[in-house]
Amino acid sequence: MFLRLTSALVALSIAAPAFAQEVNLYSYRQPELLKPLTDAFTEKTGIKVNTAFLDKGMVERLKAEGRRSPADLIFTVDISRLGAAVEAGVTQAVTSDVLTANVPPAYHDPEGHWWGLTTRARIVYASKDRVDPAEVTTYEDLAAPKWKGRICTRSGTHPYTVALVAAMLHHHGEEETKTWLQGVKDNLARKPQGNDRAQVKAIWAGECDISLGNTYYMGKMLSDPEQTEWANSVNVLFPEFENGGTHVNISGVAMTAAAPNRDNALKMMEFLTTPEAQEVYAEANYEYPIAPGSEAADLVKSWGSFEADDTNLMTLAGLREDALRLVEEVDFDG
Ligand code: FE
């Protein structure tokens, strides 16, 4: 037994020098999104990338592993998840000239606990047949009586909705946001249900005329033969806040508090924020790269251009609980 173990260790140590350098990732993002980037990183640096793809429980796992965690970097979407990781104390602050040059201020934690890589906008999908694109103007306007019985959306407690409500709170304060939420609720064609694509399907089926959704779902629907018809029945329209731009959220990366391979992890973060890497990462999920000078894929650009709201996403993370409370106070899903 002991001998077998020893020979196994010898085998391992012989195999190891080929990749003396490595970096370990925990990812909520799918393998097909990360693989092209991790391959390119290994090719460029010789650093091996080991990735654990998780469905849930990333923060709990990092907490349980503590200082012995093998993870160096975490990958996720949505400011609420990045914010929760920071709050739980499982990340560490990182700064470098490369990161600061490649990631605009709105898209990273001022202290450096997380760095954005790509954005997605929360926009309006509108029936091509029943909605004049000029009718869709601001998020505030979604509470106007002209939309009565015409809006579909997913749950008010979903992180995508909560982030939008947090942005409304930031721009208008509690009272106006509550009135707005009640107004949008009064305009719903049906109780909130399903995911973003289910709302577009409902528009296609004639159940409602507009819905809230993330931009990349347009690309996902177009690439799914069963959903192409839904996608082709709507326009992608970019509302703005009256005193701001279009609401965006991010995908991002953070270094873990443990980070056994800190130098390699920082190299990887810097690599990921380069315009070239961001463009590859963005295109894989129909998102927007954020580095100065980077460009979205042609299909994504074809949906139109917009001015992103420049509120720092950490501000929205801080308003998350208040936003959720308002959603519950107006019984948005009820
Ligand atoms: Fe999504």
mmCIF file of C-alpha atoms and ligand atoms in Angstrom:
data_model
loop_
_atom_site.group_PDB
_atom_site.id
_atom_site.type_symbol
_atom_site.label_atom_id
_atom_site.label_comp_id
_atom_site.label_asym_id
_atom_site.label_seq_id
_atom_site.Cartn_x
_atom_site.Cartn_y
_atom_site.Cartn_z
ATOM 1 C CA MET A 1 0.000 0.000 0.000
ATOM 2 C CA PHE A 2 2.684 2.435 1.114
ATOM 3 C CA LEU A 3 4.842 1.406 -1.797
ATOM 4 C CA ARG A 4 2.066 1.923 -4.287
ATOM 5 C CA LEU A 5 1.383 5.339 -2.872
ATOM 6 C CA THR A 6 5.052 6.220 -3.103
ATOM 7 C CA SER A 7 5.317 5.129 -6.699
ATOM 8 C CA ALA A 8 2.205 7.147 -7.469
ATOM 9 C CA LEU A 9 3.871 10.188 -5.935
ATOM 10 C CA VAL A 10 7.018 9.576 -7.910
ATOM 11 C CA ALA A 11 4.958 9.357 -11.080
ATOM 12 C CA LEU A 12 3.278 12.624 -10.152
ATOM 13 C CA SER A 13 6.511 14.425 -9.437
ATOM 14 C CA ILE A 14 7.919 13.254 -12.738
ATOM 15 C CA ALA A 15 4.885 14.536 -14.572
ATOM 16 C CA ALA A 16 4.817 17.807 -12.669
ATOM 17 C CA PRO A 17 7.818 19.721 -14.111
ATOM 18 C CA ALA A 18 6.081 20.036 -17.495
ATOM 19 C CA PHE A 19 3.728 22.459 -15.756
ATOM 20 C CA ALA A 20 5.698 23.762 -12.808
ATOM 21 C CA GLN A 21 3.632 26.908 -13.131
ATOM 22 C CA GLU A 22 -0.100 26.792 -12.726
ATOM 23 C CA VAL A 23 -3.168 28.766 -11.784
ATOM 24 C CA ASN A 24 -6.483 27.449 -10.445
ATOM 25 C CA LEU A 25 -9.901 28.833 -11.310
ATOM 26 C CA TYR A 26 -13.372 28.424 -9.854
ATOM 27 C CA SER A 27 -15.937 29.401 -12.452
ATOM 28 C CA TYR A 28 -19.670 29.909 -12.675
ATOM 29 C CA ARG A 29 -19.147 30.596 -16.351
ATOM 30 C CA GLN A 30 -19.468 27.745 -18.822
ATOM 31 C CA PRO A 31 -16.437 25.815 -20.136
ATOM 32 C CA GLU A 32 -17.020 26.925 -23.748
ATOM 33 C CA LEU A 33 -16.664 30.584 -22.705
ATOM 34 C CA LEU A 34 -13.435 30.128 -20.746
ATOM 35 C CA LYS A 35 -11.632 27.457 -22.747
ATOM 36 C CA PRO A 36 -10.445 29.624 -25.660
ATOM 37 C CA LEU A 37 -8.965 32.091 -23.172
ATOM 38 C CA THR A 38 -7.321 29.608 -20.856
ATOM 39 C CA ASP A 39 -5.775 27.858 -23.873
ATOM 40 C CA ALA A 40 -4.446 31.146 -25.219
ATOM 41 C CA PHE A 41 -3.057 32.068 -21.801
ATOM 42 C CA THR A 42 -1.226 28.759 -21.445
ATOM 43 C CA GLU A 43 0.174 29.070 -24.940
ATOM 44 C CA LYS A 44 1.440 32.556 -24.240
ATOM 45 C CA THR A 45 2.868 32.022 -20.754
ATOM 46 C CA GLY A 46 3.403 28.287 -20.282
ATOM 47 C CA ILE A 47 1.238 28.488 -17.158
ATOM 48 C CA LYS A 48 -1.191 25.600 -16.830
ATOM 49 C CA VAL A 49 -4.784 26.523 -16.032
ATOM 50 C CA ASN A 50 -6.939 24.169 -13.922
ATOM 51 C CA THR A 51 -10.623 25.054 -13.853
ATOM 52 C CA ALA A 52 -13.406 23.803 -11.583
ATOM 53 C CA PHE A 53 -16.809 24.652 -13.036
ATOM 54 C CA LEU A 54 -19.398 25.176 -10.323
ATOM 55 C CA ASP A 55 -23.182 25.548 -10.447
ATOM 56 C CA LYS A 56 -23.542 27.050 -7.006
ATOM 57 C CA GLY A 57 -21.975 27.372 -3.574
ATOM 58 C CA MET A 58 -18.716 29.027 -4.670
ATOM 59 C CA VAL A 59 -18.504 31.418 -1.730
ATOM 60 C CA GLU A 60 -19.424 28.671 0.764
ATOM 61 C CA ARG A 61 -16.735 26.436 -0.713
ATOM 62 C CA LEU A 62 -14.080 29.153 -0.511
ATOM 63 C CA LYS A 63 -15.069 29.888 3.082
ATOM 64 C CA ALA A 64 -14.891 26.195 4.015
ATOM 65 C CA GLU A 65 -11.487 25.779 2.346
ATOM 66 C CA GLY A 66 -10.146 28.918 3.989
ATOM 67 C CA ARG A 67 -6.428 29.529 3.633
ATOM 68 C CA ARG A 68 -5.911 26.056 2.184
ATOM 69 C CA SER A 69 -8.139 26.757 -0.837
ATOM 70 C CA PRO A 70 -6.423 25.782 -4.091
ATOM 71 C CA ALA A 71 -8.363 28.483 -5.960
ATOM 72 C CA ASP A 72 -6.574 31.578 -7.206
ATOM 73 C CA LEU A 73 -9.288 33.277 -9.234
ATOM 74 C CA ILE A 74 -13.059 33.228 -9.368
ATOM 75 C CA PHE A 75 -15.173 33.929 -12.464
ATOM 76 C CA THR A 76 -18.783 34.956 -12.284
ATOM 77 C CA VAL A 77 -21.422 37.279 -13.664
ATOM 78 C CA ASP A 78 -23.441 39.960 -11.964
ATOM 79 C CA ILE A 79 -22.369 42.562 -9.483
ATOM 80 C CA SER A 80 -24.530 40.955 -6.785
ATOM 81 C CA ARG A 81 -22.407 37.781 -6.898
ATOM 82 C CA LEU A 82 -19.105 39.661 -7.061
ATOM 83 C CA GLY A 83 -20.279 41.923 -4.230
ATOM 84 C CA ALA A 84 -21.330 38.914 -2.141
ATOM 85 C CA ALA A 85 -17.884 37.316 -2.549
ATOM 86 C CA VAL A 86 -16.193 40.513 -1.385
ATOM 87 C CA GLU A 87 -18.566 40.812 1.578
ATOM 88 C CA ALA A 88 -17.838 37.216 2.578
ATOM 89 C CA GLY A 89 -14.121 38.015 2.776
ATOM 90 C CA VAL A 90 -13.029 35.386 0.246
ATOM 91 C CA THR A 91 -11.360 37.856 -2.152
ATOM 92 C CA GLN A 92 -8.286 40.077 -1.939
ATOM 93 C CA ALA A 93 -7.602 43.522 -3.375
ATOM 94 C CA VAL A 94 -5.432 43.598 -6.481
ATOM 95 C CA THR A 95 -4.202 46.577 -8.432
ATOM 96 C CA SER A 96 -1.825 46.977 -11.317
ATOM 97 C CA ASP A 97 -1.198 49.532 -14.037
ATOM 98 C CA VAL A 98 -2.362 47.063 -16.684
ATOM 99 C CA LEU A 99 -5.686 46.433 -14.953
ATOM 100 C CA THR A 100 -6.315 50.125 -14.366
ATOM 101 C CA ALA A 101 -5.508 50.968 -17.970
ATOM 102 C CA ASN A 102 -7.801 48.265 -19.390
ATOM 103 C CA VAL A 103 -10.828 48.441 -17.090
ATOM 104 C CA PRO A 104 -12.838 51.690 -16.898
ATOM 105 C CA PRO A 105 -13.513 52.975 -13.354
ATOM 106 C CA ALA A 106 -17.231 52.065 -13.345
ATOM 107 C CA TYR A 107 -16.349 48.413 -13.941
ATOM 108 C CA HIS A 108 -13.994 47.589 -11.123
ATOM 109 C CA ASP A 109 -14.103 47.747 -7.367
ATOM 110 C CA PRO A 110 -12.351 50.993 -6.350
ATOM 111 C CA GLU A 111 -10.291 48.895 -3.912
ATOM 112 C CA GLY A 112 -9.527 46.250 -6.530
ATOM 113 C CA HIS A 113 -11.436 43.283 -5.085
ATOM 114 C CA TRP A 114 -13.057 42.540 -8.464
ATOM 115 C CA TRP A 115 -12.413 43.539 -12.046
ATOM 116 C CA GLY A 116 -14.993 43.558 -14.839
ATOM 117 C CA LEU A 117 -14.222 41.856 -18.133
ATOM 118 C CA THR A 118 -17.383 42.281 -20.205
ATOM 119 C CA THR A 119 -20.734 44.017 -19.923
ATOM 120 C CA ARG A 120 -24.294 43.197 -20.854
ATOM 121 C CA ALA A 121 -27.055 45.778 -21.025
ATOM 122 C CA ARG A 122 -30.516 45.297 -19.523
ATOM 123 C CA ILE A 123 -32.696 46.432 -22.380
ATOM 124 C CA VAL A 124 -36.219 46.325 -23.784
ATOM 125 C CA TYR A 125 -37.279 43.667 -26.248
ATOM 126 C CA ALA A 126 -40.188 45.143 -28.225
ATOM 127 C CA SER A 127 -42.601 43.600 -30.699
ATOM 128 C CA LYS A 128 -41.711 44.583 -34.255
ATOM 129 C CA ASP A 129 -45.417 44.551 -35.161
ATOM 130 C CA ARG A 130 -46.939 46.359 -32.220
ATOM 131 C CA VAL A 131 -44.311 48.786 -30.904
ATOM 132 C CA ASP A 132 -42.826 51.788 -32.685
ATOM 133 C CA PRO A 133 -39.177 51.788 -31.525
ATOM 134 C CA ALA A 134 -39.454 55.540 -30.821
ATOM 135 C CA GLU A 135 -42.035 54.745 -28.114
ATOM 136 C CA VAL A 136 -39.376 53.139 -25.904
ATOM 137 C CA THR A 137 -37.395 55.925 -24.283
ATOM 138 C CA THR A 138 -36.495 55.643 -20.587
ATOM 139 C CA TYR A 139 -36.701 53.097 -17.782
ATOM 140 C CA GLU A 140 -38.842 55.629 -15.914
ATOM 141 C CA ASP A 141 -41.339 55.608 -18.805
ATOM 142 C CA LEU A 142 -42.027 51.877 -18.292
ATOM 143 C CA ALA A 143 -44.385 52.964 -15.485
ATOM 144 C CA ALA A 144 -46.409 55.202 -17.850
ATOM 145 C CA PRO A 145 -50.079 54.297 -18.488
ATOM 146 C CA LYS A 146 -49.436 53.714 -22.209
ATOM 147 C CA TRP A 147 -47.815 50.371 -21.318
ATOM 148 C CA LYS A 148 -50.813 49.097 -19.314
ATOM 149 C CA GLY A 149 -51.151 45.337 -19.797
ATOM 150 C CA ARG A 150 -48.250 45.259 -22.276
ATOM 151 C CA ILE A 151 -45.107 44.391 -20.233
ATOM 152 C CA CYS A 152 -43.648 40.966 -19.449
ATOM 153 C CA THR A 153 -40.711 40.385 -17.109
ATOM 154 C CA ARG A 154 -39.023 37.783 -14.948
ATOM 155 C CA SER A 155 -39.233 37.849 -11.146
ATOM 156 C CA GLY A 156 -38.582 41.064 -9.283
ATOM 157 C CA THR A 157 -36.291 39.201 -6.899
ATOM 158 C CA HIS A 158 -33.949 37.892 -9.627
ATOM 159 C CA PRO A 159 -30.497 39.512 -9.425
ATOM 160 C CA TYR A 160 -30.959 41.077 -12.909
ATOM 161 C CA THR A 161 -34.114 42.889 -11.776
ATOM 162 C CA VAL A 162 -32.664 43.768 -8.383
ATOM 163 C CA ALA A 163 -29.635 45.416 -10.016
ATOM 164 C CA LEU A 164 -31.919 47.515 -12.239
ATOM 165 C CA VAL A 165 -34.023 48.564 -9.237
ATOM 166 C CA ALA A 166 -30.804 49.402 -7.353
ATOM 167 C CA ALA A 167 -29.809 51.664 -10.255
ATOM 168 C CA MET A 168 -33.231 53.346 -10.125
ATOM 169 C CA LEU A 169 -32.709 53.854 -6.387
ATOM 170 C CA HIS A 170 -29.330 55.425 -7.021
ATOM 171 C CA HIS A 171 -30.788 57.847 -9.568
ATOM 172 C CA HIS A 172 -34.109 58.708 -7.915
ATOM 173 C CA GLY A 173 -34.189 57.656 -4.280
ATOM 174 C CA GLU A 174 -36.582 55.479 -2.363
ATOM 175 C CA GLU A 175 -39.942 57.201 -2.820
ATOM 176 C CA GLU A 176 -39.784 57.587 -6.588
ATOM 177 C CA THR A 177 -38.400 54.088 -7.030
ATOM 178 C CA LYS A 178 -41.254 52.560 -5.063
ATOM 179 C CA THR A 179 -43.818 54.508 -7.117
ATOM 180 C CA TRP A 180 -42.048 53.413 -10.289
ATOM 181 C CA LEU A 181 -42.012 49.748 -9.265
ATOM 182 C CA GLN A 182 -45.732 49.903 -8.463
ATOM 183 C CA GLY A 183 -46.327 51.553 -11.856
ATOM 184 C CA VAL A 184 -44.406 48.844 -13.731
ATOM 185 C CA LYS A 185 -46.261 46.164 -11.767
ATOM 186 C CA ASP A 186 -49.588 47.768 -12.737
ATOM 187 C CA ASN A 187 -48.506 47.595 -16.393
ATOM 188 C CA LEU A 188 -47.651 43.876 -16.392
ATOM 189 C CA ALA A 189 -49.510 41.616 -18.809
ATOM 190 C CA ARG A 190 -49.013 38.671 -16.444
ATOM 191 C CA LYS A 191 -47.343 37.838 -13.155
ATOM 192 C CA PRO A 192 -43.523 37.792 -13.352
ATOM 193 C CA GLN A 193 -42.380 34.296 -14.351
ATOM 194 C CA GLY A 194 -39.770 32.482 -16.433
ATOM 195 C CA ASN A 195 -36.395 33.660 -17.679
ATOM 196 C CA ASP A 196 -35.508 36.500 -20.052
ATOM 197 C CA ARG A 197 -36.070 34.375 -23.155
ATOM 198 C CA ALA A 198 -39.513 33.282 -21.948
ATOM 199 C CA GLN A 199 -40.589 36.942 -22.064
ATOM 200 C CA VAL A 200 -39.544 37.259 -25.704
ATOM 201 C CA LYS A 201 -41.451 34.079 -26.456
ATOM 202 C CA ALA A 202 -44.494 35.706 -24.822
ATOM 203 C CA ILE A 203 -44.110 38.746 -27.100
ATOM 204 C CA TRP A 204 -43.862 36.424 -30.102
ATOM 205 C CA ALA A 205 -47.027 34.658 -28.897
ATOM 206 C CA GLY A 206 -48.884 37.967 -28.524
ATOM 207 C CA GLU A 207 -49.176 37.901 -24.718
ATOM 208 C CA CYS A 208 -47.320 41.187 -24.258
ATOM 209 C CA ASP A 209 -45.607 43.872 -26.347
ATOM 210 C CA ILE A 210 -42.368 44.639 -24.499
ATOM 211 C CA SER A 211 -40.129 42.893 -21.986
ATOM 212 C CA LEU A 212 -36.977 43.488 -19.984
ATOM 213 C CA GLY A 213 -34.005 41.291 -20.833
ATOM 214 C CA ASN A 214 -30.241 41.127 -21.157
ATOM 215 C CA THR A 215 -28.724 41.837 -24.569
ATOM 216 C CA TYR A 216 -26.843 38.542 -24.984
ATOM 217 C CA TYR A 217 -30.078 36.537 -25.000
ATOM 218 C CA MET A 218 -30.717 37.928 -28.478
ATOM 219 C CA GLY A 219 -27.591 36.115 -29.658
ATOM 220 C CA LYS A 220 -28.519 32.961 -27.770
ATOM 221 C CA MET A 221 -32.026 32.898 -29.262
ATOM 222 C CA LEU A 222 -30.699 33.484 -32.767
ATOM 223 C CA SER A 223 -28.335 30.532 -32.390
ATOM 224 C CA ASP A 224 -31.114 28.186 -31.236
ATOM 225 C CA PRO A 225 -33.342 27.002 -34.122
ATOM 226 C CA GLU A 226 -36.363 26.705 -31.808
ATOM 227 C CA GLN A 227 -35.988 30.281 -30.611
ATOM 228 C CA THR A 228 -34.977 32.095 -33.797
ATOM 229 C CA GLU A 229 -38.595 33.022 -34.533
ATOM 230 C CA TRP A 230 -38.958 34.581 -31.092
ATOM 231 C CA ALA A 231 -35.816 36.638 -31.642
ATOM 232 C CA ASN A 232 -36.947 37.760 -35.074
ATOM 233 C CA SER A 233 -40.276 39.017 -33.705
ATOM 234 C CA VAL A 234 -38.627 41.726 -31.576
ATOM 235 C CA ASN A 235 -36.374 44.754 -31.767
ATOM 236 C CA VAL A 236 -33.595 45.335 -29.230
ATOM 237 C CA LEU A 237 -34.133 48.839 -27.809
ATOM 238 C CA PHE A 238 -31.867 50.640 -25.359
ATOM 239 C CA PRO A 239 -33.762 52.676 -22.752
ATOM 240 C CA GLU A 240 -31.834 55.114 -20.567
ATOM 241 C CA PHE A 241 -32.325 56.589 -17.157
ATOM 242 C CA GLU A 242 -33.598 60.184 -17.389
ATOM 243 C CA ASN A 243 -30.395 61.347 -15.716
ATOM 244 C CA GLY A 244 -28.060 58.559 -16.825
ATOM 245 C CA GLY A 245 -27.396 55.952 -19.487
ATOM 246 C CA THR A 246 -28.426 52.386 -20.217
ATOM 247 C CA HIS A 247 -28.202 49.987 -17.275
ATOM 248 C CA VAL A 248 -25.371 47.482 -17.623
ATOM 249 C CA ASN A 249 -24.075 44.643 -15.512
ATOM 250 C CA ILE A 250 -20.803 42.769 -15.795
ATOM 251 C CA SER A 251 -18.961 39.532 -15.886
ATOM 252 C CA GLY A 252 -15.853 39.739 -13.792
ATOM 253 C CA VAL A 253 -12.914 38.138 -12.097
ATOM 254 C CA ALA A 254 -11.611 38.345 -8.535
ATOM 255 C CA MET A 255 -8.508 36.990 -6.805
ATOM 256 C CA THR A 256 -9.247 34.752 -3.855
ATOM 257 C CA ALA A 257 -7.988 35.583 -0.387
ATOM 258 C CA ALA A 258 -5.958 32.340 -0.379
ATOM 259 C CA ALA A 259 -4.493 32.510 -3.930
ATOM 260 C CA PRO A 260 -1.576 30.039 -3.647
ATOM 261 C CA ASN A 261 -0.340 31.083 -7.110
ATOM 262 C CA ARG A 262 -0.721 34.813 -6.724
ATOM 263 C CA ASP A 263 1.783 35.931 -9.372
ATOM 264 C CA ASN A 264 0.336 33.639 -12.011
ATOM 265 C CA ALA A 265 -3.160 34.725 -11.046
ATOM 266 C CA LEU A 266 -2.282 38.377 -11.523
ATOM 267 C CA LYS A 267 -0.711 37.542 -14.896
ATOM 268 C CA MET A 268 -3.929 35.859 -15.904
ATOM 269 C CA MET A 269 -6.076 38.790 -14.764
ATOM 270 C CA GLU A 270 -3.924 41.176 -16.757
ATOM 271 C CA PHE A 271 -4.098 38.915 -19.794
ATOM 272 C CA LEU A 272 -7.902 38.697 -19.547
ATOM 273 C CA THR A 273 -8.325 42.463 -19.479
ATOM 274 C CA THR A 274 -6.378 43.041 -22.682
ATOM 275 C CA PRO A 275 -8.629 44.173 -25.552
ATOM 276 C CA GLU A 276 -7.802 41.008 -27.546
ATOM 277 C CA ALA A 277 -8.779 38.628 -24.739
ATOM 278 C CA GLN A 278 -11.883 40.625 -23.850
ATOM 279 C CA GLU A 279 -13.088 40.536 -27.428
ATOM 280 C CA VAL A 280 -12.788 36.734 -27.526
ATOM 281 C CA TYR A 281 -14.521 36.386 -24.151
ATOM 282 C CA ALA A 282 -17.255 38.881 -25.098
ATOM 283 C CA GLU A 283 -17.982 37.326 -28.467
ATOM 284 C CA ALA A 284 -18.424 33.854 -26.966
ATOM 285 C CA ASN A 285 -21.469 35.076 -24.998
ATOM 286 C CA TYR A 286 -22.594 38.026 -27.199
ATOM 287 C CA GLU A 287 -21.377 40.546 -24.623
ATOM 288 C CA TYR A 288 -19.501 43.858 -24.815
ATOM 289 C CA PRO A 289 -15.744 44.108 -24.176
ATOM 290 C CA ILE A 290 -14.874 47.104 -21.968
ATOM 291 C CA ALA A 291 -11.207 47.887 -22.620
ATOM 292 C CA PRO A 292 -10.604 51.197 -24.393
ATOM 293 C CA GLY A 293 -10.336 50.532 -28.119
ATOM 294 C CA SER A 294 -11.986 47.099 -28.004
ATOM 295 C CA GLU A 295 -14.981 46.305 -30.189
ATOM 296 C CA ALA A 296 -18.041 44.099 -29.860
ATOM 297 C CA ALA A 297 -18.726 41.385 -32.438
ATOM 298 C CA ASP A 298 -20.572 42.445 -35.604
ATOM 299 C CA LEU A 299 -23.791 40.672 -34.606
ATOM 300 C CA VAL A 300 -23.781 42.385 -31.209
ATOM 301 C CA LYS A 301 -23.052 45.764 -32.809
ATOM 302 C CA SER A 302 -25.965 45.240 -35.191
ATOM 303 C CA TRP A 303 -28.401 45.565 -32.260
ATOM 304 C CA GLY A 304 -27.492 49.231 -31.902
ATOM 305 C CA SER A 305 -25.214 51.398 -29.833
ATOM 306 C CA PHE A 306 -25.838 52.937 -26.456
ATOM 307 C CA GLU A 307 -24.369 55.079 -23.741
ATOM 308 C CA ALA A 308 -23.846 52.949 -20.646
ATOM 309 C CA ASP A 309 -24.843 54.333 -17.265
ATOM 310 C CA ASP A 310 -21.557 55.211 -15.569
ATOM 311 C CA THR A 311 -22.602 54.558 -11.980
ATOM 312 C CA ASN A 312 -19.934 52.409 -10.322
ATOM 313 C CA LEU A 313 -21.356 48.939 -9.969
ATOM 314 C CA MET A 314 -20.131 48.738 -6.375
ATOM 315 C CA THR A 315 -22.643 51.514 -5.628
ATOM 316 C CA LEU A 316 -25.377 49.256 -6.988
ATOM 317 C CA ALA A 317 -24.106 46.329 -4.933
ATOM 318 C CA GLY A 318 -24.491 48.511 -1.844
ATOM 319 C CA LEU A 319 -28.130 49.278 -2.722
ATOM 320 C CA ARG A 320 -29.040 45.679 -3.390
ATOM 321 C CA GLU A 321 -30.784 44.986 -0.097
ATOM 322 C CA ASP A 322 -32.833 48.192 -0.244
ATOM 323 C CA ALA A 323 -33.847 47.331 -3.801
ATOM 324 C CA LEU A 324 -34.951 43.858 -2.802
ATOM 325 C CA ARG A 325 -36.960 45.269 0.111
ATOM 326 C CA LEU A 326 -38.847 47.646 -2.225
ATOM 327 C CA VAL A 327 -39.590 44.786 -4.624
ATOM 328 C CA GLU A 328 -41.128 42.927 -1.722
ATOM 329 C CA GLU A 329 -42.986 45.967 -0.375
ATOM 330 C CA VAL A 330 -44.888 46.436 -3.637
ATOM 331 C CA ASP A 331 -45.320 42.643 -3.884
ATOM 332 C CA PHE A 332 -43.942 42.874 -7.417
ATOM 333 C CA ASP A 333 -44.345 39.157 -8.154
ATOM 334 C CA GLY A 334 -47.786 38.927 -6.514
HETATM 335 FE FE FE B 1 -28.249 35.377 -17.937
#
